[in-house]
mmCIF file of C-alpha atoms and ligand atoms in Angstrom:
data_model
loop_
_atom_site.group_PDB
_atom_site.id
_atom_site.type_symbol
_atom_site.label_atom_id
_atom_site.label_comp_id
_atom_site.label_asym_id
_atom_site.label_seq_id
_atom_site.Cartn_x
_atom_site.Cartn_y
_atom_site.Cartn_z
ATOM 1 C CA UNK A 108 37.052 -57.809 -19.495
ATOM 2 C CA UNK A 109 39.543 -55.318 -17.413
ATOM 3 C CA UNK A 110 40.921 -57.202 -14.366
ATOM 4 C CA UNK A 111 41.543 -55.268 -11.770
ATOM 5 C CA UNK A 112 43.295 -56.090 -8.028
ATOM 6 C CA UNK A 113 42.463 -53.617 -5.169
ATOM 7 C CA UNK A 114 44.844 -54.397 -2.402
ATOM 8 C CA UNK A 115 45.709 -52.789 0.732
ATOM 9 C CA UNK A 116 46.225 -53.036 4.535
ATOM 10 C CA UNK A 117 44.129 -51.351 6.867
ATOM 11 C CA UNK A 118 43.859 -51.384 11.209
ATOM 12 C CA UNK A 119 40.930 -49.146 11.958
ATOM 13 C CA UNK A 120 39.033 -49.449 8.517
ATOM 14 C CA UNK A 121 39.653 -46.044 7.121
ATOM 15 C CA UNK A 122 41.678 -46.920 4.028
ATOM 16 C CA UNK A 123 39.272 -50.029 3.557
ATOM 17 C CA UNK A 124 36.614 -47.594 3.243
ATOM 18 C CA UNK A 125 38.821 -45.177 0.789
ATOM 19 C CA UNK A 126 39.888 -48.199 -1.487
ATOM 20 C CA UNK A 127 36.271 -49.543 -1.809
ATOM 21 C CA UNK A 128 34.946 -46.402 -2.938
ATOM 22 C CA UNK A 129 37.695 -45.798 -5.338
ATOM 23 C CA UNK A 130 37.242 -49.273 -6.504
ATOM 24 C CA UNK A 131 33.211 -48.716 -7.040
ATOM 25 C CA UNK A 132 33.147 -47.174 -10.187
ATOM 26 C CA UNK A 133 35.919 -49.665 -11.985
ATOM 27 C CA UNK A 134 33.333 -52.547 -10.868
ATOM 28 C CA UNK A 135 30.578 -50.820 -12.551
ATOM 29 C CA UNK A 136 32.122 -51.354 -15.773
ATOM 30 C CA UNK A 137 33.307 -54.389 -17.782
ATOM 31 C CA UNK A 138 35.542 -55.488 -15.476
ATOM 32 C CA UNK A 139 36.798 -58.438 -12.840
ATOM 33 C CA UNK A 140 37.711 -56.354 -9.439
ATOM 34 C CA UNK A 141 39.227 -58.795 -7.048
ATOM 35 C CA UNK A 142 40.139 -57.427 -3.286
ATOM 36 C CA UNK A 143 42.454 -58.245 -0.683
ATOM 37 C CA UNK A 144 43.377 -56.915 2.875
ATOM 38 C CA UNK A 145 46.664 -58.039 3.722
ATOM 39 C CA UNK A 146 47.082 -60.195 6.620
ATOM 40 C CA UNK A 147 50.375 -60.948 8.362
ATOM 41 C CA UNK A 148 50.875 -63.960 10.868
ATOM 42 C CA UNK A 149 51.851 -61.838 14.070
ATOM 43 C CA UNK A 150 49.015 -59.054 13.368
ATOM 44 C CA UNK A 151 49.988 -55.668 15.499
ATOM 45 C CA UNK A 152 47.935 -54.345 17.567
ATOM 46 C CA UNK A 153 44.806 -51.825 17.244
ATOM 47 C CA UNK A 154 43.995 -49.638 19.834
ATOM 48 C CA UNK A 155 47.873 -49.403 20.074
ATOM 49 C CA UNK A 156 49.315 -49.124 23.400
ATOM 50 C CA UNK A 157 52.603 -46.670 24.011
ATOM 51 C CA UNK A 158 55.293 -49.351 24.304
ATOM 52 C CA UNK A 159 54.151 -51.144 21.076
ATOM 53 C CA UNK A 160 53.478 -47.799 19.020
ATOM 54 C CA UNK A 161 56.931 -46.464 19.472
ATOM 55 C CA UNK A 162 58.961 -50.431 19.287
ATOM 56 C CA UNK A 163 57.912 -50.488 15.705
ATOM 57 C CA UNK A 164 59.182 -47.066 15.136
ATOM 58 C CA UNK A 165 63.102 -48.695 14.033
ATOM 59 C CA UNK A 166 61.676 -51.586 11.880
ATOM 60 C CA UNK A 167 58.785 -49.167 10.152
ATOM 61 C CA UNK A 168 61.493 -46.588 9.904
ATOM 62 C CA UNK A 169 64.277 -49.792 8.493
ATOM 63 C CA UNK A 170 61.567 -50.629 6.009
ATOM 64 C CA UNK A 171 62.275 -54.390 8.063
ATOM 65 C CA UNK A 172 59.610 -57.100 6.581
ATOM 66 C CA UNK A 173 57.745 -59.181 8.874
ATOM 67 C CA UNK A 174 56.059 -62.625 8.127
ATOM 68 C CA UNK A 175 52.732 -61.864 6.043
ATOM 69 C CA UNK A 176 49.948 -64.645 5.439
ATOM 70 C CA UNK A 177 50.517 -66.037 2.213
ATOM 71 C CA UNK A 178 48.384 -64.367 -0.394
ATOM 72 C CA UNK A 179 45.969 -66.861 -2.027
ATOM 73 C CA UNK A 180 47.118 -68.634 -5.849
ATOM 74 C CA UNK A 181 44.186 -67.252 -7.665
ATOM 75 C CA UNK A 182 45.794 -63.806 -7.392
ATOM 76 C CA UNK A 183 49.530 -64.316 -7.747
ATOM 77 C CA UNK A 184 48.697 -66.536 -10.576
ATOM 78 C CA UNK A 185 46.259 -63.710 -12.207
ATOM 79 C CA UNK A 186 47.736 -60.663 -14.657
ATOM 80 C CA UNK A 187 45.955 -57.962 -13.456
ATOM 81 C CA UNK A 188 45.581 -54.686 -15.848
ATOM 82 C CA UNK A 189 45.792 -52.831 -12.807
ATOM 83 C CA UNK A 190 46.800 -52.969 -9.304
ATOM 84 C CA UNK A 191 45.048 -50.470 -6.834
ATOM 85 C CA UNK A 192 47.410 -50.602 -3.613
ATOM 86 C CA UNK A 193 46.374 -48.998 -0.262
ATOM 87 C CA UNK A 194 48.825 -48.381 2.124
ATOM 88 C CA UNK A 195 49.198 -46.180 5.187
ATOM 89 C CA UNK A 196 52.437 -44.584 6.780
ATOM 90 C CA UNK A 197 53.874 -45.375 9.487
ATOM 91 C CA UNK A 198 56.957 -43.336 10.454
ATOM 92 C CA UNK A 199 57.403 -41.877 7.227
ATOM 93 C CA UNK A 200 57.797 -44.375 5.906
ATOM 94 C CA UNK A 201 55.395 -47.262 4.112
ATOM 95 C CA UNK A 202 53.481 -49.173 7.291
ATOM 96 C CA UNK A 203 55.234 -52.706 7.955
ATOM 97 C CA UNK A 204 52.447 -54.713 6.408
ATOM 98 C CA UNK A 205 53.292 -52.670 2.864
ATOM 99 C CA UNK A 206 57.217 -52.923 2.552
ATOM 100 C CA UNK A 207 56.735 -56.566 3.928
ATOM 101 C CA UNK A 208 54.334 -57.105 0.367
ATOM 102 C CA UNK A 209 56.441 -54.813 -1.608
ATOM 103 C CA UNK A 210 59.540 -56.656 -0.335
ATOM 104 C CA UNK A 211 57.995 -60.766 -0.854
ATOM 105 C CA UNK A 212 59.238 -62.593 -3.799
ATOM 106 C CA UNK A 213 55.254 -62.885 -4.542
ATOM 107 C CA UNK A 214 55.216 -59.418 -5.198
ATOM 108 C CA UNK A 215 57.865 -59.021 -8.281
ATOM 109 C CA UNK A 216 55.251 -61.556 -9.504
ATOM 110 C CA UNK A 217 52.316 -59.879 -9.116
ATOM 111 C CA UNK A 218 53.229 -56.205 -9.853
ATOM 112 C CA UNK A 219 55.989 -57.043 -12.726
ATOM 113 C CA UNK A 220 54.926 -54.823 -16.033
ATOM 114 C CA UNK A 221 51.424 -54.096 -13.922
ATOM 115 C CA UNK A 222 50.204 -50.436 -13.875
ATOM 116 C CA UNK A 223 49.675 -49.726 -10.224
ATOM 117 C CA UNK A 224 47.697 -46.916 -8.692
ATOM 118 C CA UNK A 225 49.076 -45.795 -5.220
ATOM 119 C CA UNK A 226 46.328 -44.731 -2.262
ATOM 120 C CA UNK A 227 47.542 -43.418 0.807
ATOM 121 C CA UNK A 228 45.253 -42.598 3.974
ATOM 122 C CA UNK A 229 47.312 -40.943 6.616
ATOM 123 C CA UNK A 230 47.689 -37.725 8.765
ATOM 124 C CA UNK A 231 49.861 -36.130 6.307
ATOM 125 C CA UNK A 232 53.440 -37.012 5.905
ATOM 126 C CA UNK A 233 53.836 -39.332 2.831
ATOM 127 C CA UNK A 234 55.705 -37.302 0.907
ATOM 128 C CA UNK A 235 59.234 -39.631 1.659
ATOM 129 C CA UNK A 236 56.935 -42.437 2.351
ATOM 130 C CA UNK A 237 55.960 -42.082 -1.493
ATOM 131 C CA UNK A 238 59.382 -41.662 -2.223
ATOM 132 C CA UNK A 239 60.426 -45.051 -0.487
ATOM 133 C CA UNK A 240 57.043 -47.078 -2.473
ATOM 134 C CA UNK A 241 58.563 -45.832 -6.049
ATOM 135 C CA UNK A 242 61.635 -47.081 -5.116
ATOM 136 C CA UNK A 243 60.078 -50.652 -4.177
ATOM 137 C CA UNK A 244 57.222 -50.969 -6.954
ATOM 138 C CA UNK A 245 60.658 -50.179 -9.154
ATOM 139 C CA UNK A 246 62.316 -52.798 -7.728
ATOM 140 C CA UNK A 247 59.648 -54.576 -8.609
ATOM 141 C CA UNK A 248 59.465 -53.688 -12.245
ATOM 142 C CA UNK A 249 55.920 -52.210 -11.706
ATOM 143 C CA UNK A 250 54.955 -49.359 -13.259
ATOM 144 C CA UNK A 251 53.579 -46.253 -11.160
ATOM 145 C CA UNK A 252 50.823 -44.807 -13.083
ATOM 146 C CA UNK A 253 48.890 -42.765 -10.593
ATOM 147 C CA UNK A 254 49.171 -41.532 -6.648
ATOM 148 C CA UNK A 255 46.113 -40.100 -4.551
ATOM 149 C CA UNK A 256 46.808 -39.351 -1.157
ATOM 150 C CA UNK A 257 44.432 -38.451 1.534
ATOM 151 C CA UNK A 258 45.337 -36.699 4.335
ATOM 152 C CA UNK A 259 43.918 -35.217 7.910
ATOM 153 C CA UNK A 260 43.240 -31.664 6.184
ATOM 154 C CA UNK A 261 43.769 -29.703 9.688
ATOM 155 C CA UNK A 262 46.657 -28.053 11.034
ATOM 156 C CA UNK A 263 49.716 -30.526 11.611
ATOM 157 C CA UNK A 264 49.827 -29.807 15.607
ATOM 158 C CA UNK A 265 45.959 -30.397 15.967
ATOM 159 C CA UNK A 266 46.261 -33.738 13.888
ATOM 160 C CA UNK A 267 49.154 -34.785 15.795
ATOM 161 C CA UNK A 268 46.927 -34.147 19.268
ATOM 162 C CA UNK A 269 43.555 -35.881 17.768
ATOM 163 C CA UNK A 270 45.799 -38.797 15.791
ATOM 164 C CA UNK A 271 47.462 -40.123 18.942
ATOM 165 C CA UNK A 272 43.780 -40.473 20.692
ATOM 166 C CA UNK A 273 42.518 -42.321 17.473
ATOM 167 C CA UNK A 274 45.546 -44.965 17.977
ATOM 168 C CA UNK A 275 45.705 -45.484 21.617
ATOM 169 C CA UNK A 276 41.951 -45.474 21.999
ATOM 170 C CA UNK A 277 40.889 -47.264 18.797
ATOM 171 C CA UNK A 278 37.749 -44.913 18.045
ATOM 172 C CA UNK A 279 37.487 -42.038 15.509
ATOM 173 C CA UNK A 280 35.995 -39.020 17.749
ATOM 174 C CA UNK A 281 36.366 -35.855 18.772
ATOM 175 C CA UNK A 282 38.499 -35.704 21.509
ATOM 176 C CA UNK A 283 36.734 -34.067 24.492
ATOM 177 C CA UNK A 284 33.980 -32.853 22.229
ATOM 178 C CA UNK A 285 36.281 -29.897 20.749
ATOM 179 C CA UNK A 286 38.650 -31.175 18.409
ATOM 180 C CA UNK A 287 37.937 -32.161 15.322
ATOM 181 C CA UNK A 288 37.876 -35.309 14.538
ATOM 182 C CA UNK A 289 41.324 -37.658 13.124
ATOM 183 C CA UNK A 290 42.166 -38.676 10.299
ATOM 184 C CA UNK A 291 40.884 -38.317 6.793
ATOM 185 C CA UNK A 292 37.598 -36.170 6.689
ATOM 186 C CA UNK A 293 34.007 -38.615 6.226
ATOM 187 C CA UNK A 294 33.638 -36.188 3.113
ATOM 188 C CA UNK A 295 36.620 -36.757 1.789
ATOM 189 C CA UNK A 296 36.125 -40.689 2.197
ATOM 190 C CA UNK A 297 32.718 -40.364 1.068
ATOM 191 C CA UNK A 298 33.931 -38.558 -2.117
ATOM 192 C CA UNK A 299 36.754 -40.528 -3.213
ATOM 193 C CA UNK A 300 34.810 -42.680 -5.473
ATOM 194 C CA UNK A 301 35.606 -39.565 -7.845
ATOM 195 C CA UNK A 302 39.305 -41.108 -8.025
ATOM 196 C CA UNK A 303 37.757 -44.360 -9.480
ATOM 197 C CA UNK A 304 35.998 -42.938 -12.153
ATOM 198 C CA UNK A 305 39.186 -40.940 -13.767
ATOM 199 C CA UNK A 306 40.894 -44.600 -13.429
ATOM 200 C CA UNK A 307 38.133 -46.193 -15.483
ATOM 201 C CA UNK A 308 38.708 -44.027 -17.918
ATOM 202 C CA UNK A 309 42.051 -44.710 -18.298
ATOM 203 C CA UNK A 310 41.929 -48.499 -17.651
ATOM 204 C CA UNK A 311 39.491 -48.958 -20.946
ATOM 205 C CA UNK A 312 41.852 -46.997 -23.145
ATOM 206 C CA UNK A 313 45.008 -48.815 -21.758
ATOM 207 C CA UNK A 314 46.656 -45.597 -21.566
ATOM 208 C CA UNK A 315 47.775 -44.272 -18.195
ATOM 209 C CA UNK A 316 49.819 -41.232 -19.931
ATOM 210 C CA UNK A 317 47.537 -38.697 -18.858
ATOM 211 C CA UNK A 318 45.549 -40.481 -15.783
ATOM 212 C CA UNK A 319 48.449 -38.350 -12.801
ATOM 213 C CA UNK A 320 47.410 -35.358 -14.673
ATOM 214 C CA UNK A 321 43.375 -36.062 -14.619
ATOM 215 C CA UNK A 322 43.606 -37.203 -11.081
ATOM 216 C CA UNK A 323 45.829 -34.114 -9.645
ATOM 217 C CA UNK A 324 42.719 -31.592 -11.440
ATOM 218 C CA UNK A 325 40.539 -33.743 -9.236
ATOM 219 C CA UNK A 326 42.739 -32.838 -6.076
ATOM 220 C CA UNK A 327 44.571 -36.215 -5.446
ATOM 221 C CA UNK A 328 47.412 -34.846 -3.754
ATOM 222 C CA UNK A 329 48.231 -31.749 -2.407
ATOM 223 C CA UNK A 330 51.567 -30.397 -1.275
ATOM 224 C CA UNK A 331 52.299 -28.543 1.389
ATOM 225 C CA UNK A 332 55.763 -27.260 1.288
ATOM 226 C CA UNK A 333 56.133 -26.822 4.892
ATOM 227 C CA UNK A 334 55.329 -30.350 5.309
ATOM 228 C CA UNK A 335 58.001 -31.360 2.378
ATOM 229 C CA UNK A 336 60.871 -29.944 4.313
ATOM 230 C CA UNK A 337 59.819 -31.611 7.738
ATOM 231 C CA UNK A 338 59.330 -34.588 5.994
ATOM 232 C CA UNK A 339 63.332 -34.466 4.746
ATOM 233 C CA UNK A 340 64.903 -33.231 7.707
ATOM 234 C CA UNK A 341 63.046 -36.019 9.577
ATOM 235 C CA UNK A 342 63.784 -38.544 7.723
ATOM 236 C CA UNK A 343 67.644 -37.743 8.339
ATOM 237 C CA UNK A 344 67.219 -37.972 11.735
ATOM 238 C CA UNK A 345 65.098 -40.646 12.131
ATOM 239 C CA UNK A 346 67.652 -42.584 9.713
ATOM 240 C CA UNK A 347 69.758 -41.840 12.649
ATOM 241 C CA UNK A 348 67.368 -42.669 15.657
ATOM 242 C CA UNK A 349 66.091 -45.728 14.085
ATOM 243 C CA UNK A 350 69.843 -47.591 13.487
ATOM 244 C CA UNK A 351 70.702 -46.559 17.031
ATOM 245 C CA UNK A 352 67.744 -48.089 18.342
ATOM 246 C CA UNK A 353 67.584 -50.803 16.537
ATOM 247 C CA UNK A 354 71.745 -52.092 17.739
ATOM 248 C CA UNK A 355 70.303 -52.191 21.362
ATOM 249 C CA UNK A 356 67.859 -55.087 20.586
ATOM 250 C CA UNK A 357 65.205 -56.493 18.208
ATOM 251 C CA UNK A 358 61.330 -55.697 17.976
ATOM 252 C CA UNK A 359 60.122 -56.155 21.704
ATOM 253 C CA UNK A 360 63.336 -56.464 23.045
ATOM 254 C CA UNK A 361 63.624 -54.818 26.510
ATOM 255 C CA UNK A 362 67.115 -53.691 26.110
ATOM 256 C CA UNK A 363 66.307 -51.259 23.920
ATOM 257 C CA UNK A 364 63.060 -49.782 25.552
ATOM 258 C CA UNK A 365 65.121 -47.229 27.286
ATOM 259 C CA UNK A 366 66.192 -45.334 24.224
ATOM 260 C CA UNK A 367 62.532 -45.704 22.642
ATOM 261 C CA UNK A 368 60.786 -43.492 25.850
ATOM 262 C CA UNK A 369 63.838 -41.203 24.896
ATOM 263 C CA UNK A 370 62.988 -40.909 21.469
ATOM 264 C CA UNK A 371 59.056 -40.696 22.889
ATOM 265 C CA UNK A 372 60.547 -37.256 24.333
ATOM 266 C CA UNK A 373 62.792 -36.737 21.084
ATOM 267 C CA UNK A 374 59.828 -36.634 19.077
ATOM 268 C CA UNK A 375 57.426 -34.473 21.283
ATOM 269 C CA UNK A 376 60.117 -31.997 21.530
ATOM 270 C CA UNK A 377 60.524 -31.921 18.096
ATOM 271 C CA UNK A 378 56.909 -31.850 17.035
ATOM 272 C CA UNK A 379 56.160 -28.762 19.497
ATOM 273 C CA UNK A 380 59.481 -26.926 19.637
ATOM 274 C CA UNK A 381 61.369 -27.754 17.104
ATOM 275 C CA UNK A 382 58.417 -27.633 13.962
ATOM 276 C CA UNK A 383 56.928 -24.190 15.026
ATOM 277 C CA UNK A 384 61.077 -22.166 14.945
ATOM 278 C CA UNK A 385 61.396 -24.263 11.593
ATOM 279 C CA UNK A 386 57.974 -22.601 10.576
ATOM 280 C CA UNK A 387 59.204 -19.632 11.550
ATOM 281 C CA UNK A 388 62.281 -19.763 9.474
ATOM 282 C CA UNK A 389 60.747 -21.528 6.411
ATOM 283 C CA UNK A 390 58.703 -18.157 5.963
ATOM 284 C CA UNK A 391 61.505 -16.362 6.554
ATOM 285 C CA UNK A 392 63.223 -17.869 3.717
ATOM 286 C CA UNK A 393 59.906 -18.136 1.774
ATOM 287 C CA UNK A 394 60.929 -15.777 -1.115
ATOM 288 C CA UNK A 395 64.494 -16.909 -2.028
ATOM 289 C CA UNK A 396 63.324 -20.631 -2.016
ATOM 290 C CA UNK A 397 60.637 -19.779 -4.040
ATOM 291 C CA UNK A 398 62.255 -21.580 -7.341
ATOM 292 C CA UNK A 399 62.853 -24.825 -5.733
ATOM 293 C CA UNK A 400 59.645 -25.313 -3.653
ATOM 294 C CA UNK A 401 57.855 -24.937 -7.007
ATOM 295 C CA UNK A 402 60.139 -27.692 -8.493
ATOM 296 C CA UNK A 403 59.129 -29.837 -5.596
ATOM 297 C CA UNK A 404 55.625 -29.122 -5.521
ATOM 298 C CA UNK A 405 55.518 -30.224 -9.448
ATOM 299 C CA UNK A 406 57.903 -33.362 -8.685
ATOM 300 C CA UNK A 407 56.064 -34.869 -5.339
ATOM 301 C CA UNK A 408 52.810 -34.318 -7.491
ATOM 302 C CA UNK A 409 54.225 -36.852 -9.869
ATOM 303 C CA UNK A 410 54.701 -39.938 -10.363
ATOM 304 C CA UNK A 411 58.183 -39.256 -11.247
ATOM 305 C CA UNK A 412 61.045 -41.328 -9.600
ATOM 306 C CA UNK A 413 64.308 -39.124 -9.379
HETATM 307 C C1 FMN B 674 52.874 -46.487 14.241
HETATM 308 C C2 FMN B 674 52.224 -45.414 13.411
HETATM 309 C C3 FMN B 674 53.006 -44.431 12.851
HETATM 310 C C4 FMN B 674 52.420 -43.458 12.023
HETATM 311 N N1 FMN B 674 53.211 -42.536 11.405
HETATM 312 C C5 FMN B 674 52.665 -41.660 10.520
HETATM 313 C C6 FMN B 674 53.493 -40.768 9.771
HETATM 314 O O1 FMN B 674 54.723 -40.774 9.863
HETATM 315 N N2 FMN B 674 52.890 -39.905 8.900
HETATM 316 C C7 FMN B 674 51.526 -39.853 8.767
HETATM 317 O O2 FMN B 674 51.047 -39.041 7.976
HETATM 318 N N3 FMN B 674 50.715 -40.718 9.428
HETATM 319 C C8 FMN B 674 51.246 -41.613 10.301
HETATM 320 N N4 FMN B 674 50.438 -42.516 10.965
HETATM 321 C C9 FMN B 674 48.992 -42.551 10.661
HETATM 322 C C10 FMN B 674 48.703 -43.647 9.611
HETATM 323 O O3 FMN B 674 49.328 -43.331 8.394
HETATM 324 C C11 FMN B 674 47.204 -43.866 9.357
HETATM 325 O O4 FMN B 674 46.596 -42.687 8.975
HETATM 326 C C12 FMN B 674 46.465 -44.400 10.534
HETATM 327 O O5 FMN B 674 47.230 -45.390 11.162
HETATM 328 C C13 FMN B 674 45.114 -44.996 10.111
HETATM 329 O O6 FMN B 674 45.328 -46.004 9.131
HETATM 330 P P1 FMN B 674 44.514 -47.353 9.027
HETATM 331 O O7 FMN B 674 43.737 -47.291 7.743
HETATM 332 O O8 FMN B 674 45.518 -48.472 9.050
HETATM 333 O O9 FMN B 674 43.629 -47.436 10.225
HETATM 334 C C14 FMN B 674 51.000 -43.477 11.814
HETATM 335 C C15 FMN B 674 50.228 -44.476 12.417
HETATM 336 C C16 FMN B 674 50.810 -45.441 13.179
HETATM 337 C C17 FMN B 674 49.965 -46.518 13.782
#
């Protein structure tokens, strides 16, 4: 009998939904599946409201834990054979809730010498986020045997507009009847269950080798280069941003609500001026960066940790 842990963290439902359908074909088999949403003792809030959505922006960014609720005995005290974890991003980075459980001393426990199967639901920037998770289930000892990552498949500008009305108004529509709706596509959710049974396969032979290659033929992840070089040059300057910020004052502090509504601007300046001359440029430069954007394409595929 395979035991199997699906964790994850979820506001609005949508990865709860991915994770469980994953998850339905391993419980079909000969197997224990045991699930948990992570909980933490201050929860944030869903709808979000603008002050709150941009003061977590240093500690998401800071990979800062916060105060979890404990996870129950029964699991830390179980070895799983695998460990399904569901995350989202926030800020490019892992969402609070995750690098608080990747970062607990419960969770070198739990993952230590565990294969672990990543699951991201978010608009689509995870590509760092990803980055920052190896480096955590590492430190961890854990050992990354698969990533699927599912992703708001429209244009980045019209998933930035249809995101921000998900968040602030808590309800997954289409904004004023002509956008399309946020977030990961129903079909895509509804599909996903495909994931699971590639992972079964693997879980009954004990043999993960193979299971990153089986899941990317099933369309796991996809890469968009454009997206990839956002992703870094963000990441720089939100390392930047997010320090800054984050010397004026603590979560919720009101010294340091000043310089968030400037980074509010930062970040809507950069998302509509900024993104479109980089576009511009990055096709520009297409052809002579041809070599390396294949290299990354094959590496952020992987489950490789550089
Ligand atoms: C504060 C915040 C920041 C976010 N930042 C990103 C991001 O950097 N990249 C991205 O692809 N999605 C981002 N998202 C979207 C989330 O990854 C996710 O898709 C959304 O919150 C729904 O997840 P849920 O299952 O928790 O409801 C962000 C969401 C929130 C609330």
């Amino acid at each position: 009998m395979k035991k199997v842990l699906v964790i994850h963290y979820s506001q609005s439902g949508q990865l709860t939904e991915i994770v469980n359908n994953i998850a339905l074909p391993i419980s079909e088999g000969e197997t224990v599946v045991d699930y948990y949403k992570i909980e933490l003792e201050k929860e944030f809030p869903f709808p979000w409201n603008k002050p709150d959505f941009f003061d977590v922006f240093p500690e998401s960014f800071l990979q800062k834990p916060r105060v979890l609720k404990p996870l129950p005995t029964e699991i830390i005290n179980k070895k799983y054979d695998l460990i399904i974890l569901g995350y989202q991003v926030w800020y490019l980075s892992p969402s609070i809730p995750i690098n608080s459980l990747l970062k607990s001393p419960e969770a070198k426990l739990l993952f230590k010498n565990t294969p672990v199967v990543t699951v991201i639901g978010c608009r689509n920037m995870w590509i760092m986020a990803q980055e920052k998770v190896k480096r955590l289930l590492n430190n961890c000892e854990a050992n990354l045997v698969g990533n699927i990552a599912l992703v708001d498949r429209h244009i980045n500008h019209i998933s930035v507009i249809t995101i921000v009305q998900w968040m602030f108004t808590g309800v997954k529509k289409k904004y004023l009847g002509i956008f399309p709706k946020p977030g990961v596509s129903q079909k895509d959710i509804n599909e996903s269950g495909k994931f699971g049974g590639v992972i079964v396969e693997s879980l009954f032979k004990s043999d993960y080798n193979e299971l990153q290659d089986n899941l990317l033929k099933i369309n796991a992840v996809k890469i968009k280069p454009f997206l990839v070089l956002v992703d870094k040059r963000a990441n720089v300057l939100f390392g930047k941003w997010a320090m800054f910020i984050s010397k004026k004052g603590g979560a919720g502090s009101e010294k340091r609500q000043v310089w968030l509504k400037l980074f509010n601007f930062y970040l809507l300046f950069a998302i509509w001026i900024i993104a479109p001359i980089v576009f511009i440029l990055f096709l520009l430069t297409y052809i002579p960066f041809m070599g390396s954007i294949k290299k990354d394409k094959k590496y952020y595929s992987s489950i490789e940790l550089k």
